[in-house]
Coordinates of C-alpha atoms and ligand atoms in Angstrom, one line a residue:
M1 CA 8.8 -14.8 24.5
R2 CA 8.3 -13.5 28.1
R3 CA 11.2 -12.1 29.9
K4 CA 12.9 -14.7 32.1
G5 CA 14.7 -12.6 34.8
S6 CA 15.7 -15.7 36.8
F7 CA 18.3 -16.5 34.2
A8 CA 20.3 -13.5 35.6
I9 CA 20.7 -15.4 38.8
L10 CA 21.6 -18.7 37.2
L11 CA 24.2 -16.9 34.9
P12 CA 25.8 -14.3 37.1
V13 CA 27.3 -11.2 35.4
K14 CA 30.9 -10.4 36.2
P15 CA 30.6 -7.1 37.8
N16 CA 33.8 -5.2 36.7
R17 CA 33.5 -5.3 33.0
P18 CA 30.6 -5.1 30.4
L19 CA 28.6 -8.1 29.6
H20 CA 29.6 -9.2 26.2
I21 CA 27.3 -11.1 24.0
L22 CA 28.1 -12.4 20.6
G23 CA 25.2 -13.1 18.1
I24 CA 25.8 -15.2 15.0
S25 CA 23.7 -16.2 11.9
C26 CA 24.7 -18.7 9.2
Y27 CA 24.2 -21.8 7.1
M28 CA 21.3 -20.4 5.0
H29 CA 22.3 -17.1 3.5
D30 CA 23.5 -13.7 4.7
A31 CA 25.7 -15.0 7.5
A32 CA 26.7 -12.3 10.1
A33 CA 28.1 -11.8 13.4
C34 CA 27.5 -9.1 16.1
L35 CA 29.0 -8.1 19.4
I36 CA 27.1 -6.2 22.0
A37 CA 28.5 -4.9 25.4
D38 CA 25.9 -4.2 28.0
G39 CA 23.3 -4.1 25.3
R40 CA 25.1 -1.6 23.1
V41 CA 26.3 -2.6 19.6
V42 CA 30.1 -2.7 19.4
A43 CA 30.4 -4.3 16.0
F44 CA 28.2 -6.0 13.4
A45 CA 29.2 -7.2 9.9
E46 CA 28.1 -9.7 7.3
E47 CA 30.4 -12.5 6.4
E48 CA 30.1 -11.8 2.7
R49 CA 32.3 -8.6 3.2
F50 CA 35.2 -10.6 4.5
R51 CA 34.9 -13.7 2.4
R52 CA 34.1 -11.5 -0.8
E53 CA 31.2 -13.9 -1.7
K54 CA 27.9 -12.2 -1.9
H55 CA 25.0 -13.4 0.4
T56 CA 27.3 -16.2 1.7
G57 CA 25.8 -18.4 4.4
A58 CA 29.1 -19.8 5.5
F59 CA 30.2 -20.0 9.2
P60 CA 31.0 -16.2 9.8
E61 CA 34.6 -16.8 11.1
G62 CA 35.8 -13.5 9.5
A63 CA 32.9 -11.5 10.9
I64 CA 33.4 -13.0 14.5
R65 CA 37.2 -12.3 14.5
Y66 CA 36.3 -8.7 13.3
C67 CA 33.8 -8.4 16.1
L68 CA 36.2 -9.6 18.7
E69 CA 39.0 -7.3 17.4
A70 CA 36.7 -4.2 17.3
G71 CA 35.6 -5.0 20.9
G72 CA 39.2 -5.4 22.0
I73 CA 38.4 -8.5 23.8
P74 CA 39.7 -12.2 23.8
I75 CA 37.2 -14.9 23.4
E76 CA 37.4 -15.5 27.2
S77 CA 35.6 -12.1 27.6
V78 CA 32.6 -13.2 25.6
D79 CA 29.9 -14.3 28.3
H80 CA 27.2 -15.7 26.0
V81 CA 26.9 -16.6 22.4
G82 CA 23.3 -16.7 20.6
F83 CA 22.7 -18.6 17.4
Y84 CA 19.8 -17.2 15.3
W85 CA 17.9 -20.6 14.9
V86 CA 16.8 -23.6 16.9
P87 CA 17.6 -26.4 14.5
W88 CA 15.4 -29.1 16.2
R89 CA 12.4 -26.8 16.5
G90 CA 9.7 -27.4 13.8
V91 CA 11.2 -30.7 12.6
L92 CA 8.0 -32.6 13.4
H93 CA 5.9 -29.9 11.8
R94 CA 7.9 -30.3 8.6
I95 CA 7.7 -34.1 8.8
V96 CA 4.0 -33.9 9.0
Q97 CA 4.0 -31.4 6.2
S98 CA 6.0 -33.8 4.1
F99 CA 3.5 -36.6 4.5
H100 CA 0.6 -34.1 3.7
D101 CA 2.3 -33.5 0.4
F102 CA 2.8 -37.1 -0.5
P103 CA 3.2 -38.4 -3.2
R104 CA 4.4 -35.1 -4.8
N105 CA 7.0 -35.0 -1.9
C106 CA 10.6 -36.2 -2.4
A107 CA 13.0 -37.1 0.2
P108 CA 14.5 -34.0 2.0
S109 CA 17.5 -32.8 -0.2
A110 CA 21.0 -33.3 0.6
H111 CA 21.3 -29.5 0.9
R112 CA 18.5 -29.3 3.6
I113 CA 20.1 -32.3 5.6
R114 CA 23.5 -30.6 5.4
I115 CA 22.1 -27.3 6.8
F116 CA 20.4 -29.2 9.7
R117 CA 23.5 -31.1 10.4
D118 CA 25.7 -28.0 10.3
M119 CA 23.2 -26.1 12.7
I120 CA 23.2 -28.9 15.1
G121 CA 26.9 -28.9 15.2
V122 CA 27.4 -25.1 15.3
A123 CA 28.2 -24.8 19.0
R124 CA 30.8 -27.6 18.9
L125 CA 32.4 -25.9 15.8
F126 CA 32.4 -22.6 17.6
R127 CA 33.9 -23.8 20.7
K128 CA 36.6 -25.7 18.8
R129 CA 37.4 -22.9 16.3
F130 CA 37.7 -20.1 19.0
G131 CA 38.5 -22.1 22.3
Y132 CA 35.2 -20.8 23.7
R133 CA 34.1 -22.2 27.0
G134 CA 31.0 -20.1 27.9
A135 CA 27.3 -20.4 27.4
F136 CA 25.9 -21.0 23.9
H137 CA 22.2 -20.4 23.2
F138 CA 20.0 -21.3 20.3
V139 CA 17.4 -18.5 19.7
P140 CA 14.2 -19.0 17.9
H141 CA 14.4 -17.3 14.5
H142 CA 11.6 -15.0 14.5
H143 CA 12.4 -14.0 18.1
A144 CA 15.8 -12.9 16.9
H145 CA 14.1 -10.9 14.1
L146 CA 11.7 -9.4 16.6
A147 CA 14.5 -8.3 19.0
S148 CA 16.5 -6.9 16.1
A149 CA 13.5 -4.7 15.2
F150 CA 12.2 -3.6 18.4
Y151 CA 15.2 -2.9 20.7
P152 CA 17.3 -0.7 18.4
S153 CA 14.1 1.3 17.3
G154 CA 14.2 3.4 20.6
F155 CA 10.3 3.0 20.7
P156 CA 9.3 2.5 24.4
E157 CA 6.3 0.3 23.0
A158 CA 5.5 -0.8 19.5
A159 CA 3.6 -3.3 17.3
L160 CA 6.1 -5.7 15.8
L161 CA 5.8 -7.6 12.6
V162 CA 8.3 -10.2 11.0
I163 CA 7.6 -11.4 7.6
D164 CA 10.2 -13.8 5.8
A165 CA 10.1 -16.9 3.8
N166 CA 10.2 -18.9 7.0
G167 CA 11.9 -19.5 10.4
E168 CA 11.8 -23.0 12.0
I169 CA 8.0 -23.1 11.6
A170 CA 6.7 -19.4 11.6
T171 CA 6.6 -17.5 8.3
T172 CA 4.9 -14.4 9.7
T173 CA 4.8 -13.2 13.4
F174 CA 2.8 -10.5 15.1
A175 CA 4.0 -9.3 18.5
R176 CA 3.8 -6.5 20.8
G177 CA 7.0 -4.8 22.4
E178 CA 6.9 -2.8 25.5
G179 CA 10.0 -1.8 27.5
T180 CA 12.2 -4.9 27.7
R181 CA 9.4 -7.4 27.0
I182 CA 8.3 -8.8 23.7
D183 CA 4.9 -10.8 23.6
V184 CA 4.3 -12.9 20.5
L185 CA 0.5 -12.5 19.7
R186 CA 0.1 -14.7 16.6
T187 CA 2.1 -16.6 14.1
V188 CA 1.5 -17.9 10.6
K189 CA 3.1 -21.3 9.9
Y190 CA 5.2 -22.8 7.1
P191 CA 4.4 -23.2 4.2
H192 CA 1.9 -20.3 4.1
S193 CA 4.2 -17.6 3.5
L194 CA 4.4 -14.3 1.6
G195 CA 8.2 -14.7 1.4
I196 CA 8.0 -18.2 -0.1
L197 CA 5.6 -16.8 -2.8
Y198 CA 7.9 -14.0 -3.7
L199 CA 10.9 -16.3 -3.7
C200 CA 9.2 -18.8 -5.9
V201 CA 8.1 -16.3 -8.5
T202 CA 11.6 -14.7 -8.4
E203 CA 12.9 -18.1 -9.5
Y204 CA 10.2 -18.5 -12.1
L205 CA 11.2 -15.0 -13.6
G206 CA 14.8 -16.3 -14.0
F207 CA 16.4 -14.6 -11.1
R208 CA 18.1 -16.3 -8.1
E209 CA 15.9 -16.9 -5.2
S210 CA 16.9 -15.2 -2.0
H211 CA 19.1 -12.7 -4.2
G212 CA 16.9 -11.6 -7.0
E213 CA 13.8 -10.4 -5.2
G214 CA 14.9 -6.7 -5.3
I215 CA 15.4 -7.0 -9.1
V216 CA 11.8 -8.3 -9.4
M217 CA 10.6 -5.3 -7.5
G218 CA 12.4 -3.0 -10.0
L219 CA 10.9 -4.7 -12.9
A220 CA 7.4 -4.5 -11.6
P221 CA 6.6 -0.9 -12.7
Y222 CA 7.3 -2.0 -16.3
G223 CA 4.5 -4.3 -16.3
R224 CA 0.5 -4.3 -15.9
P225 CA -0.8 -6.0 -12.9
R226 CA -3.2 -8.1 -15.0
F227 CA -2.5 -11.3 -12.9
L228 CA -3.5 -9.5 -9.5
E229 CA -6.6 -11.6 -9.2
D230 CA -4.7 -14.8 -9.8
F231 CA -2.3 -13.9 -6.9
R232 CA -5.1 -12.9 -4.6
E233 CA -6.6 -16.4 -5.2
I234 CA -3.1 -18.1 -4.7
L235 CA -2.4 -16.3 -1.4
H236 CA -4.9 -14.6 0.6
V237 CA -5.1 -13.1 4.0
T238 CA -8.0 -13.9 6.3
P239 CA -9.6 -11.3 8.7
K240 CA -7.5 -12.7 11.4
G241 CA -4.3 -12.1 9.6
E242 CA -3.8 -15.9 8.7
L243 CA -2.0 -16.4 5.3
R244 CA -3.3 -19.2 3.1
L245 CA -1.1 -20.1 0.3
D246 CA -2.4 -22.6 -2.4
I247 CA 0.8 -24.9 -2.4
S248 CA -0.3 -26.7 -5.5
Y249 CA 1.3 -24.0 -7.5
F250 CA 4.8 -24.4 -5.8
D251 CA 7.5 -26.9 -5.4
A252 CA 9.9 -24.9 -3.2
H253 CA 8.8 -26.8 -0.1
L254 CA 9.5 -30.1 -1.9
S255 CA 13.1 -29.3 -2.7
K256 CA 12.5 -29.7 -6.4
K257 CA 14.8 -28.1 -9.1
H258 CA 12.3 -25.5 -10.0
Y259 CA 10.0 -23.7 -7.5
V260 CA 6.8 -23.5 -9.3
T261 CA 4.6 -26.3 -10.7
E262 CA 3.2 -26.9 -14.2
K263 CA -0.1 -25.7 -12.9
F264 CA 1.6 -22.3 -12.1
I265 CA 3.0 -22.1 -15.7
R266 CA -0.3 -23.1 -17.3
R267 CA -1.8 -20.1 -15.5
F268 CA 1.0 -17.5 -15.9
G269 CA 2.9 -18.6 -19.0
P270 CA 6.4 -19.9 -19.7
R271 CA 9.1 -19.4 -17.2
R272 CA 12.1 -17.2 -18.1
M273 CA 15.4 -19.0 -18.0
P274 CA 18.2 -17.1 -16.2
G275 CA 19.7 -14.6 -18.7
G276 CA 16.8 -15.1 -21.2
K277 CA 14.6 -12.4 -22.8
I278 CA 12.1 -10.7 -20.4
E279 CA 8.7 -11.1 -22.2
P280 CA 5.8 -9.0 -21.7
H281 CA 4.1 -11.6 -19.5
H282 CA 7.1 -11.7 -17.2
K283 CA 6.8 -8.0 -16.6
D284 CA 3.1 -8.5 -15.9
V285 CA 3.8 -11.3 -13.4
A286 CA 6.3 -9.0 -11.6
A287 CA 3.9 -6.2 -11.5
S288 CA 1.1 -8.4 -10.2
L289 CA 3.2 -10.1 -7.6
Q290 CA 4.5 -6.8 -6.4
A291 CA 1.1 -5.2 -6.2
H292 CA -0.2 -8.3 -4.3
T293 CA 2.8 -8.1 -1.9
E294 CA 1.9 -4.5 -1.2
E295 CA -1.8 -5.4 -0.5
V296 CA -0.8 -8.3 1.7
G297 CA 1.7 -6.2 3.7
L298 CA -0.9 -3.5 4.2
S299 CA -3.6 -6.1 5.3
L300 CA -1.1 -7.6 7.8
V301 CA -0.2 -4.2 9.5
R302 CA -3.9 -3.4 9.6
V303 CA -4.6 -6.7 11.6
L304 CA -1.6 -5.9 13.8
H305 CA -2.9 -2.4 14.5
R306 CA -6.3 -3.8 15.5
L307 CA -4.5 -6.4 17.7
T308 CA -2.3 -3.9 19.5
G309 CA -3.9 -0.5 19.2
L310 CA -0.5 1.1 19.1
S311 CA 0.8 3.9 16.9
R312 CA 4.3 2.6 16.1
L313 CA 5.5 -0.3 14.0
C314 CA 8.7 -2.2 13.8
M315 CA 9.3 -4.5 11.0
A316 CA 12.0 -7.1 10.1
G317 CA 12.4 -10.2 8.0
G318 CA 13.5 -10.6 4.4
V319 CA 10.1 -9.3 3.1
A320 CA 10.6 -6.1 5.0
L321 CA 13.4 -5.3 2.5
N322 CA 10.6 -4.8 0.0
S323 CA 11.1 -0.9 0.1
V324 CA 8.0 -0.2 -2.2
M325 CA 5.8 -2.3 0.2
N326 CA 7.3 -0.4 3.2
G327 CA 6.8 3.1 1.4
R328 CA 3.1 2.1 1.1
I329 CA 2.7 0.9 4.7
A330 CA 4.2 4.2 5.8
R331 CA 2.0 6.4 3.6
E332 CA -1.3 4.4 3.9
G333 CA -1.0 2.1 6.8
P334 CA -2.5 2.8 10.2
F335 CA 0.7 3.5 12.0
E336 CA 2.1 6.9 12.7
E337 CA 5.9 5.9 12.8
I338 CA 7.5 2.9 11.4
Y339 CA 11.0 1.5 12.0
V340 CA 12.4 -1.0 9.5
Q341 CA 15.5 -2.8 10.8
P342 CA 18.4 -1.8 8.4
A343 CA 19.5 -5.3 8.2
A344 CA 16.0 -6.7 7.9
N345 CA 17.2 -9.9 6.3
D346 CA 18.7 -12.9 8.2
A347 CA 22.0 -11.0 8.7
G348 CA 20.1 -8.8 11.3
T349 CA 19.2 -11.9 13.3
A350 CA 22.9 -12.0 14.5
L351 CA 22.2 -8.5 16.2
G352 CA 18.7 -9.8 17.2
A353 CA 20.0 -13.1 18.9
A354 CA 22.5 -11.0 20.9
L355 CA 19.7 -8.5 22.0
Y356 CA 17.3 -11.3 22.8
L357 CA 19.8 -12.9 25.2
H358 CA 20.7 -9.6 26.7
T359 CA 17.2 -8.4 27.3
V360 CA 14.7 -11.2 27.2
K361 CA 16.7 -14.2 28.5
L362 CA 19.1 -12.5 30.8
G363 CA 16.7 -9.7 31.9
H364 CA 19.0 -6.7 31.5
P365 CA 17.6 -3.2 30.6
R366 CA 17.7 -2.2 26.9
P367 CA 19.8 0.8 25.9
P368 CA 17.5 3.8 25.9
E369 CA 18.5 5.6 22.8
P370 CA 17.6 4.6 19.3
V371 CA 20.3 3.1 17.1
S372 CA 21.6 5.6 14.4
P373 CA 22.5 4.3 11.0
P374 CA 24.4 1.1 11.4
F375 CA 28.1 2.0 10.9
W376 CA 29.2 -1.0 12.9
G377 CA 31.6 -2.5 10.4
P378 CA 35.4 -2.2 10.0
G379 CA 36.9 1.3 10.0
F380 CA 40.6 2.2 9.0
S381 CA 43.1 4.7 10.0
E382 CA 44.6 7.3 7.6
E383 CA 47.9 5.3 7.9
E384 CA 46.2 2.0 7.0
I385 CA 44.5 3.8 3.9
E386 CA 47.8 5.4 3.0
R387 CA 49.6 2.0 3.1
A388 CA 47.0 0.5 0.8
L389 CA 47.3 3.5 -1.7
R390 CA 51.0 3.2 -1.7
A391 CA 50.9 -0.5 -2.5
S392 CA 48.5 0.1 -5.3
G393 CA 50.7 2.8 -7.1
L394 CA 47.6 4.8 -7.8
P395 CA 48.1 8.6 -8.0
H396 CA 46.8 10.0 -4.8
E397 CA 47.0 13.2 -2.8
R398 CA 45.9 14.0 0.7
L399 CA 43.4 17.0 0.6
P400 CA 42.3 19.0 3.8
D401 CA 39.2 20.0 1.9
L402 CA 38.5 16.7 0.3
T403 CA 34.6 17.0 0.7
E404 CA 34.6 20.2 -1.3
H405 CA 36.8 18.8 -4.1
A406 CA 34.6 15.7 -4.2
A407 CA 31.4 17.9 -4.5
R408 CA 32.9 20.0 -7.3
S409 CA 33.9 16.7 -9.2
L410 CA 30.4 15.3 -8.8
A411 CA 28.9 18.6 -10.0
A412 CA 31.2 18.4 -13.0
G413 CA 29.8 15.0 -13.9
K414 CA 32.4 12.9 -12.4
I415 CA 31.6 9.5 -10.7
V416 CA 33.1 9.4 -7.2
A417 CA 33.6 6.3 -5.0
W418 CA 33.2 7.5 -1.4
F419 CA 34.9 5.4 1.3
Q420 CA 34.7 6.9 4.8
G421 CA 34.4 5.7 8.4
R422 CA 33.1 2.4 9.4
M423 CA 31.3 0.1 7.0
E424 CA 27.5 0.1 7.0
A425 CA 25.6 -3.0 8.0
G426 CA 22.7 -4.2 5.9
P427 CA 22.3 -4.4 2.2
R428 CA 22.1 -0.7 1.4
A429 CA 25.1 1.6 0.9
L430 CA 24.5 4.5 3.2
G431 CA 27.3 6.9 2.5
N432 CA 30.3 5.2 3.9
R433 CA 30.9 2.6 1.0
S434 CA 29.1 4.4 -1.9
I435 CA 29.5 5.2 -5.5
L436 CA 28.1 8.7 -6.0
A437 CA 27.1 10.7 -9.1
D438 CA 25.2 13.6 -10.3
P439 CA 21.4 13.0 -10.3
R440 CA 20.6 15.8 -12.6
D441 CA 22.1 14.2 -15.7
P442 CA 19.3 12.1 -17.4
R443 CA 22.1 9.8 -18.9
M444 CA 23.8 9.1 -15.7
K445 CA 21.9 5.7 -15.1
E446 CA 23.1 4.5 -18.6
I447 CA 26.7 5.8 -17.9
L448 CA 27.0 4.0 -14.5
N449 CA 25.6 0.9 -15.9
A450 CA 27.9 1.0 -19.0
R451 CA 30.9 2.0 -17.2
I452 CA 30.6 0.3 -13.8
K453 CA 27.5 -1.4 -12.4
K454 CA 26.5 -3.5 -15.6
R455 CA 23.1 -4.0 -14.0
E456 CA 19.7 -4.8 -15.7
A457 CA 18.8 -1.6 -17.5
F458 CA 15.4 -1.5 -15.9
R459 CA 16.8 -1.3 -12.3
P460 CA 16.7 2.1 -10.8
F461 CA 19.4 4.0 -8.9
A462 CA 18.6 5.6 -5.5
P463 CA 18.9 9.1 -4.3
A464 CA 20.5 10.4 -1.0
I465 CA 19.0 13.7 0.1
L466 CA 19.7 16.2 2.8
E467 CA 17.0 15.4 5.4
A468 CA 15.9 19.1 5.6
Y469 CA 14.8 19.0 1.9
L470 CA 13.2 15.6 2.0
H471 CA 9.6 16.8 1.9
D472 CA 10.3 19.3 -0.8
Y473 CA 11.4 16.5 -3.2
F474 CA 9.4 13.3 -2.0
E475 CA 6.1 12.5 -0.7
A476 CA 7.6 11.0 2.4
P477 CA 5.8 11.0 5.7
A478 CA 8.9 10.8 7.7
P479 CA 12.7 10.5 7.3
S480 CA 14.0 7.3 5.7
P481 CA 17.8 7.0 7.0
Y482 CA 18.2 3.4 5.8
M483 CA 17.0 3.6 2.2
L484 CA 14.4 1.0 2.8
Q485 CA 11.2 3.0 1.8
V486 CA 10.1 4.0 -1.8
F487 CA 8.1 7.1 -2.1
P488 CA 6.8 9.3 -5.1
V489 CA 9.1 12.1 -6.3
R490 CA 7.1 15.3 -6.3
P491 CA 6.1 15.8 -10.0
E492 CA 7.6 19.4 -10.0
K493 CA 11.0 18.1 -8.9
R494 CA 11.3 15.0 -11.2
H495 CA 13.0 16.9 -14.0
L496 CA 15.7 18.1 -11.5
I497 CA 16.9 14.6 -10.7
P498 CA 16.0 12.5 -13.6
A499 CA 18.7 9.8 -12.9
V500 CA 17.2 8.6 -9.8
V501 CA 13.5 8.7 -10.7
H502 CA 12.1 5.3 -11.5
I503 CA 9.8 4.8 -14.4
D504 CA 6.7 5.1 -12.2
G505 CA 7.9 8.4 -10.6
T506 CA 9.1 6.9 -7.4
A507 CA 12.6 6.5 -5.7
R508 CA 14.1 4.6 -2.8
V509 CA 15.1 7.4 -0.7
Q510 CA 17.9 7.9 1.9
S511 CA 17.5 10.9 4.0
V512 CA 20.7 12.2 5.7
N513 CA 21.1 14.4 8.7
P514 CA 24.3 15.7 10.2
R515 CA 24.0 13.7 13.4
Q516 CA 23.8 10.4 11.6
N517 CA 26.6 10.9 9.1
P518 CA 28.3 14.2 9.3
R519 CA 30.8 13.9 6.5
F520 CA 28.2 12.6 4.0
H521 CA 26.0 15.4 5.2
D522 CA 28.8 17.9 4.4
L523 CA 29.2 16.4 1.0
L524 CA 25.5 16.7 0.1
S525 CA 25.6 20.2 1.4
A526 CA 28.6 21.2 -0.6
F527 CA 26.8 19.7 -3.8
H528 CA 23.7 21.6 -2.8
R529 CA 25.7 24.9 -2.7
L530 CA 27.2 24.3 -6.0
T531 CA 24.2 23.1 -7.9
G532 CA 21.0 24.1 -5.9
V533 CA 20.1 20.4 -5.7
P534 CA 20.4 18.6 -2.3
V535 CA 20.5 15.2 -3.9
L536 CA 23.2 12.7 -5.0
L537 CA 22.7 9.4 -6.7
N538 CA 24.0 6.9 -4.2
T539 CA 24.7 3.2 -5.1
S540 CA 26.8 0.6 -3.4
F541 CA 30.6 0.6 -3.9
N542 CA 31.3 -2.9 -5.2
R543 CA 32.2 -4.6 -8.5
K544 CA 29.4 -6.5 -10.3
G545 CA 28.5 -9.7 -8.5
E546 CA 30.7 -8.8 -5.4
P547 CA 29.7 -7.6 -2.1
I548 CA 30.1 -4.1 -0.9
V549 CA 33.9 -3.2 -0.4
C550 CA 35.2 -3.5 3.1
T551 CA 38.7 -2.7 3.3
P552 CA 40.9 0.0 1.6
E553 CA 42.5 -2.8 -0.4
D554 CA 39.0 -3.9 -1.5
A555 CA 38.3 -0.2 -2.4
V556 CA 41.5 0.0 -4.5
R557 CA 40.7 -3.3 -6.3
A558 CA 37.2 -2.1 -7.1
F559 CA 38.3 1.3 -8.2
E560 CA 41.5 0.5 -10.3
G561 CA 40.6 0.2 -14.0
S562 CA 36.9 0.7 -13.4
G563 CA 34.8 3.4 -14.9
I564 CA 34.9 5.3 -11.6
D565 CA 36.7 8.6 -12.0
L566 CA 37.8 9.4 -8.6
L567 CA 38.1 7.6 -5.1
A568 CA 37.7 9.7 -2.0
I569 CA 38.9 7.6 0.7
G570 CA 39.6 9.0 4.1
D571 CA 41.3 12.3 3.5
F572 CA 42.8 11.0 0.1
L573 CA 41.7 11.8 -3.4
V574 CA 42.7 9.0 -5.8
R575 CA 42.6 9.1 -9.6
Q576 CA 43.0 6.3 -12.2
R577 CA 46.4 5.8 -13.6
S578 CA 45.6 7.3 -17.0
G579 CA 42.9 9.7 -16.0
T580 CA 42.6 13.3 -15.6
G581 CA 45.2 15.0 -13.5
L582 CA 44.2 16.2 -10.1
G583 CA 45.2 19.8 -10.7
E584 CA 43.4 19.9 -14.1
L585 CA 40.3 18.5 -12.4
R586 CA 40.2 21.1 -9.7
D587 CA 40.6 23.7 -12.4
Q588 CA 37.9 22.3 -14.6
A589 CA 35.5 21.9 -11.5
S590 CA 35.9 25.5 -10.5
H591 CA 34.7 26.5 -14.1
P592 CA 31.4 24.6 -14.5
S593 CA 30.7 25.8 -18.2
R594 CA 34.2 24.6 -19.1
S595 CA 33.6 21.3 -17.4
S596 CA 30.3 20.5 -19.1
S597 CA 31.8 21.2 -22.5
R598 CA 34.7 19.1 -21.6
R599 CA 32.5 16.3 -20.5
E600 CA 30.8 16.4 -23.9
R601 CA 34.2 16.3 -25.7
E602 CA 35.2 13.3 -23.5
G603 CA 31.9 11.6 -24.3
V604 CA 31.1 11.2 -20.7
T605 CA 27.6 12.4 -20.9
Ligands
LIG701 FE1 14.4 -14.8 8.5

């Protein structure tokens, strides 16, 4: 992946306007689009937010149209388009792999053939759908992940690690980034994959693969890692950083109905059917898988550190969403600083494909500054918000000191949906499309689950904290602005924020500073002034099974009739039709003792 500066001569840049590059990813899962201008991100969004279908892999027409609109450009102004996959790459390797697995192998599934056909035809579809006449490039999948992790990090040089289920061939890639250059050092090839192991066991545990991995991670602390030795045998890391997966335990690579073989079930016990009872051995399998994932992650970064000798690490790929593993790498690994791409999954490769073209293929300099939290999605004017509120008929009021009112309501035990500014990219709500609540109430997790989220009871909720107090509350070596690292909560603080402390005493932390998100920082500060606690419970603003809300209309739909007490959207405070009056709420919020007794009477707590 060496820089090819000669392309800049072959494809001259128009001098009087920025160079626009569009990156797209689709057809597997988490489709997305991203527009960059002279290397800076103009817009990025997942297609699921527009289509309202979680993790959709569909052609990202909504996201592309949004990117063009946000950039204020017609399609004629797009100079290059990058697609996050090279469909013909690795085909031979996979065919050879298929023969290797014979006779257990079956013909490639219709699903896989359809994906291949769609990818081959994506340039034609894009040109037809948008009337595009410019250059269309196919970018190797792990190169897109590498670019998405390194260039936005702001690090002048760094060790780079991609871990996912698989790209065209690679499942793990070690690389070194320096300036504009990225050099791949080593790759692990399909099917030897930590991501595939996690995905298959997720399916065995009755959760949807490529969707439920985070649920398995949340389940892990409820079990004992008594199968750890078994997992060490099934997937091990050689001293050179090669992964070796014993594929006799898995069928995912053979496109079967289930992803583990009878041999796996004999060793680990009966599978759990979706929605079925979680037996003790399921918890133990989750605990063992998670412990092993952390071990493998640590082994890989140690190998990478030896290979590069560098002090900074950038990570991307679906496995880099494993925030417990990331937290251990940050605390126990050899690197001094780590940057995990906020959209580490395949959505982020839309950004990575665009950055790869800009910096590697076309040879342009990378923007020097690191990327702040990724508020690259749609934002809406006060007029647009008011129009949606009027159409909804919900009681609403414009308040000059909305933040203060929201903080008081939260301190009084109310659940507040917080819709501000541009939507965040990546799977975590970072304070622009969030549901917020008081972390001091030990029953808040149950209240949120009963009234709104309806998630599995064992799954934890996460805290957002003022960055200045991060080390007072958490054993965190560095800020965690993207909520992608889990750290222990300091034992002396656990009783202060019980609603966000997981059963093992940890939390997936988001640290917030005023530069990255001034309004959310103001809200946390106001809550801190009122309560002495600089922490809020922060979970994504969505209805069960739906993606995070995108537009004011989505917000109204998710709020209306839900168990959320208040919606703070732009400068408006919105309440439920039959809820507490705004004046009454303000009154009770200014009298905390009255509010808590009222809460008890209402049965809220
Ligand atoms: Fe990937």
